[in-house]
Amino acid sequence: MSKKLTLTAVCIILAVAAVAVFPYLSLNPDSSRTSLTTNFPLHYPLLVLHIATALLALLSGLVQLSARYRAKYPNRHRILGRVYVISILISGLLGLVLAFYAESYTKALAFLALSLLWLWTTWQGYRYAVRGNLVQHRRWMMRSYAITLVAITARLVVPFCILFNLIFHGFHLPEGGREQMIAEILDVNVWLGLLINVIIVEWGFVQRGK
């Protein structure tokens, strides 16, 4: 990937992450973009902690895939690697809990699958690092970071989902109007983001003969 394309991708990732996290900076439950369960008082605090640790994983993992960075700063790479793994351990486990309080069954399954895959791929990457198998370590950490980036991809595909939804309904809103259309899209965008990221990372391995 060229430097210009890499810089563009990094800017997009940071911009989308900033927009996603911004409503939670006030720590005001009324600003939450996720519907909160009234009979679960810890829903919002756990959600904020999940988002904060996921953001930490995203930022700490952003430079980890650079071969130049790994070669020049091996100690920093190991430290950030530990930060990345611990962040995902916390965020992923919280994701398993929060999945049971999702707004719909489809969304709950998506978050459950995402959290399990996140924890598993990260564990595999960590396990191979401890064993000294750096080739497999890099492969699994790339898979792990692909899961981390689903939070970004899932938001980027929303405009395309809106367009497809309008085409599917003959350029008319569904019977439930705009709210139903958004609800339908938010039920599938995580699955779509996961599918896109998995295809990209696996295709990249094949193309580079890894």
Short mmCIF file of C-alpha atoms in Angstrom, two decimals:
data_model
loop_
_atom_site.label_atom_id
_atom_site.label_comp_id
_atom_site.label_asym_id
_atom_site.label_seq_id
_atom_site.Cartn_x
_atom_site.Cartn_y
_atom_site.Cartn_z
CA MET A 1 0.00 0.00 0.00
CA SER A 2 1.39 3.42 -0.95
CA LYS A 3 2.12 6.05 1.70
CA LYS A 4 -0.63 8.30 0.35
CA LEU A 5 -3.22 5.52 0.47
CA THR A 6 -2.08 4.47 3.94
CA LEU A 7 -2.34 8.05 5.22
CA THR A 8 -5.82 8.37 3.72
CA ALA A 9 -6.94 5.13 5.38
CA VAL A 10 -5.55 6.24 8.74
CA CYS A 11 -7.31 9.62 8.49
CA ILE A 12 -10.62 7.91 7.65
CA ILE A 13 -10.25 5.49 10.56
CA LEU A 14 -9.47 8.29 13.02
CA ALA A 15 -12.27 10.52 11.72
CA VAL A 16 -14.92 7.78 11.95
CA ALA A 17 -13.65 6.76 15.39
CA ALA A 18 -13.85 10.37 16.61
CA VAL A 19 -17.45 10.71 15.40
CA ALA A 20 -18.43 7.41 17.00
CA VAL A 21 -16.84 8.19 20.37
CA PHE A 22 -17.82 11.88 20.63
CA PRO A 23 -21.34 11.38 22.09
CA TYR A 24 -19.87 9.44 25.02
CA LEU A 25 -17.27 12.02 26.04
CA SER A 26 -19.86 13.88 28.11
CA LEU A 27 -20.59 10.68 30.09
CA ASN A 28 -24.25 11.61 29.81
CA PRO A 29 -26.52 8.56 29.28
CA ASP A 30 -28.98 10.77 27.38
CA SER A 31 -26.35 11.19 24.64
CA SER A 32 -25.96 7.45 24.13
CA ARG A 33 -26.56 6.23 20.59
CA THR A 34 -27.36 2.81 21.99
CA SER A 35 -30.72 2.20 23.62
CA LEU A 36 -30.11 1.62 27.31
CA THR A 37 -31.91 -1.00 29.39
CA THR A 38 -33.62 0.73 32.30
CA ASN A 39 -33.55 -2.34 34.57
CA PHE A 40 -29.76 -2.70 34.14
CA PRO A 41 -28.14 0.31 35.90
CA LEU A 42 -24.63 -0.71 34.82
CA HIS A 43 -25.53 -0.73 31.12
CA TYR A 44 -24.21 2.75 30.38
CA PRO A 45 -21.00 2.57 32.50
CA LEU A 46 -20.10 -0.81 30.96
CA LEU A 47 -20.90 0.52 27.49
CA VAL A 48 -18.58 3.51 28.01
CA LEU A 49 -15.80 1.24 29.31
CA HIS A 50 -16.32 -1.09 26.33
CA ILE A 51 -16.06 1.83 23.90
CA ALA A 52 -13.02 3.34 25.67
CA THR A 53 -11.05 0.10 25.67
CA ALA A 54 -12.07 -0.63 22.07
CA LEU A 55 -10.77 2.82 21.09
CA LEU A 56 -7.52 2.11 22.95
CA ALA A 57 -7.18 -1.16 21.02
CA LEU A 58 -7.83 0.63 17.74
CA LEU A 59 -5.22 3.33 18.42
CA SER A 60 -2.56 1.03 19.89
CA GLY A 61 -2.95 -1.41 17.01
CA LEU A 62 -2.84 1.24 14.31
CA VAL A 63 0.96 1.40 14.13
CA GLN A 64 1.58 -2.22 15.04
CA LEU A 65 1.14 -3.55 11.51
CA SER A 66 3.98 -1.44 10.13
CA ALA A 67 7.04 -3.62 9.45
CA ARG A 68 9.26 -0.52 9.64
CA TYR A 69 7.89 0.40 13.06
CA ARG A 70 8.34 -3.14 14.38
CA ALA A 71 11.94 -3.26 13.19
CA LYS A 72 12.88 0.22 14.47
CA TYR A 73 11.07 0.09 17.82
CA PRO A 74 10.83 -3.55 18.97
CA ASN A 75 10.38 -2.63 22.64
CA ARG A 76 7.57 -0.17 21.88
CA HIS A 77 5.99 -2.81 19.68
CA ARG A 78 5.91 -5.28 22.57
CA ILE A 79 4.56 -2.70 25.03
CA LEU A 80 1.83 -1.54 22.66
CA GLY A 81 1.11 -5.18 21.89
CA ARG A 82 0.37 -5.83 25.56
CA VAL A 83 -1.83 -2.71 25.71
CA TYR A 84 -3.68 -3.97 22.62
CA VAL A 85 -4.26 -7.46 24.03
CA ILE A 86 -5.40 -6.22 27.45
CA SER A 87 -7.72 -3.64 25.86
CA ILE A 88 -9.37 -6.33 23.75
CA LEU A 89 -9.63 -8.71 26.69
CA ILE A 90 -11.60 -6.08 28.62
CA SER A 91 -13.63 -4.74 25.69
CA GLY A 92 -14.33 -8.20 24.27
CA LEU A 93 -15.57 -9.62 27.57
CA LEU A 94 -17.76 -6.54 28.08
CA GLY A 95 -19.04 -7.04 24.54
CA LEU A 96 -20.21 -10.53 25.47
CA VAL A 97 -22.22 -9.06 28.34
CA LEU A 98 -23.61 -6.12 26.37
CA ALA A 99 -24.68 -8.40 23.50
CA PHE A 100 -27.52 -9.67 25.70
CA TYR A 101 -28.86 -6.14 26.02
CA ALA A 102 -28.83 -5.32 22.31
CA GLU A 103 -31.87 -3.76 20.70
CA SER A 104 -32.69 -6.77 18.51
CA TYR A 105 -31.90 -10.46 18.23
CA THR A 106 -30.00 -9.98 14.96
CA LYS A 107 -27.84 -7.25 16.45
CA ALA A 108 -27.27 -9.32 19.61
CA LEU A 109 -25.98 -12.24 17.54
CA ALA A 110 -23.71 -9.91 15.58
CA PHE A 111 -22.16 -8.45 18.73
CA LEU A 112 -21.84 -11.89 20.29
CA ALA A 113 -20.08 -13.31 17.21
CA LEU A 114 -17.89 -10.20 16.92
CA SER A 115 -16.77 -10.37 20.56
CA LEU A 116 -15.99 -14.10 20.37
CA LEU A 117 -14.01 -13.70 17.15
CA TRP A 118 -12.19 -10.69 18.58
CA LEU A 119 -11.12 -12.55 21.71
CA TRP A 120 -10.19 -15.71 19.80
CA THR A 121 -8.08 -14.08 17.07
CA THR A 122 -6.28 -11.91 19.62
CA TRP A 123 -5.57 -14.91 21.86
CA GLN A 124 -4.18 -16.80 18.89
CA GLY A 125 -1.93 -13.87 18.00
CA TYR A 126 -0.69 -13.57 21.56
CA ARG A 127 -0.14 -17.34 21.85
CA TYR A 128 2.02 -17.47 18.73
CA ALA A 129 4.04 -14.45 19.91
CA VAL A 130 4.84 -16.22 23.18
CA ARG A 131 5.90 -19.30 21.21
CA GLY A 132 8.16 -17.21 19.00
CA ASN A 133 6.26 -18.03 15.80
CA LEU A 134 6.26 -14.49 14.39
CA VAL A 135 4.75 -15.41 11.01
CA GLN A 136 1.61 -16.85 12.59
CA HIS A 137 1.65 -14.08 15.20
CA ARG A 138 1.43 -11.42 12.48
CA ARG A 139 -1.28 -13.33 10.62
CA TRP A 140 -3.52 -13.65 13.65
CA MET A 141 -2.92 -10.11 14.81
CA MET A 142 -3.92 -8.85 11.38
CA ARG A 143 -7.09 -10.92 11.70
CA SER A 144 -7.60 -9.47 15.18
CA TYR A 145 -7.16 -5.91 13.92
CA ALA A 146 -9.57 -6.62 11.08
CA ILE A 147 -12.15 -7.42 13.77
CA THR A 148 -11.18 -4.25 15.66
CA LEU A 149 -11.86 -2.22 12.51
CA VAL A 150 -15.36 -3.64 12.09
CA ALA A 151 -16.54 -0.72 14.24
CA ILE A 152 -15.24 1.57 11.49
CA THR A 153 -16.32 -0.46 8.45
CA ALA A 154 -19.82 -1.00 9.83
CA ARG A 155 -20.31 2.77 9.90
CA LEU A 156 -18.75 3.37 6.50
CA VAL A 157 -21.15 0.95 4.79
CA VAL A 158 -24.26 2.66 6.17
CA PRO A 159 -24.66 5.09 3.20
CA PHE A 160 -24.41 2.15 0.78
CA CYS A 161 -26.94 0.21 2.85
CA ILE A 162 -29.32 3.17 2.69
CA LEU A 163 -28.97 3.30 -1.08
CA PHE A 164 -29.56 -0.45 -1.45
CA ASN A 165 -32.54 -0.25 0.90
CA LEU A 166 -34.09 2.50 -1.22
CA ILE A 167 -33.45 0.51 -4.42
CA PHE A 168 -34.94 -2.61 -2.79
CA HIS A 169 -38.10 -0.66 -1.91
CA GLY A 170 -38.36 1.00 -5.31
CA PHE A 171 -36.91 4.28 -4.03
CA HIS A 172 -39.65 4.53 -1.43
CA LEU A 173 -39.34 4.35 2.33
CA PRO A 174 -40.61 1.10 3.89
CA GLU A 175 -44.00 1.08 5.62
CA GLY A 176 -42.43 2.03 8.95
CA GLY A 177 -40.78 5.05 7.37
CA ARG A 178 -37.27 6.34 8.00
CA GLU A 179 -37.04 4.79 11.49
CA GLN A 180 -37.77 1.31 10.17
CA MET A 181 -35.23 1.73 7.37
CA ILE A 182 -32.51 2.77 9.84
CA ALA A 183 -33.43 -0.10 12.18
CA GLU A 184 -33.16 -2.60 9.31
CA ILE A 185 -29.76 -1.23 8.30
CA LEU A 186 -28.39 -1.26 11.85
CA ASP A 187 -29.41 -4.91 12.10
CA VAL A 188 -27.11 -5.90 9.24
CA ASN A 189 -24.29 -3.33 9.02
CA VAL A 190 -22.14 -5.08 11.65
CA TRP A 191 -22.44 -8.40 9.80
CA LEU A 192 -21.57 -6.66 6.54
CA GLY A 193 -18.59 -4.87 8.09
CA LEU A 194 -17.33 -8.16 9.51
CA LEU A 195 -17.69 -9.93 6.16
CA ILE A 196 -15.86 -7.16 4.28
CA ASN A 197 -12.96 -7.03 6.74
CA VAL A 198 -12.50 -10.81 6.85
CA ILE A 199 -12.47 -11.01 3.05
CA ILE A 200 -9.94 -8.16 2.78
CA VAL A 201 -7.52 -9.58 5.36
CA GLU A 202 -7.69 -13.15 4.04
CA TRP A 203 -7.41 -12.02 0.42
CA GLY A 204 -4.37 -9.97 1.43
CA PHE A 205 -2.67 -13.06 2.84
CA VAL A 206 -3.31 -15.02 -0.34
CA GLN A 207 -2.12 -12.21 -2.60
CA ARG A 208 1.14 -11.81 -0.70
CA GLY A 209 1.67 -15.56 -0.47
CA LYS A 210 1.70 -15.63 3.32
#
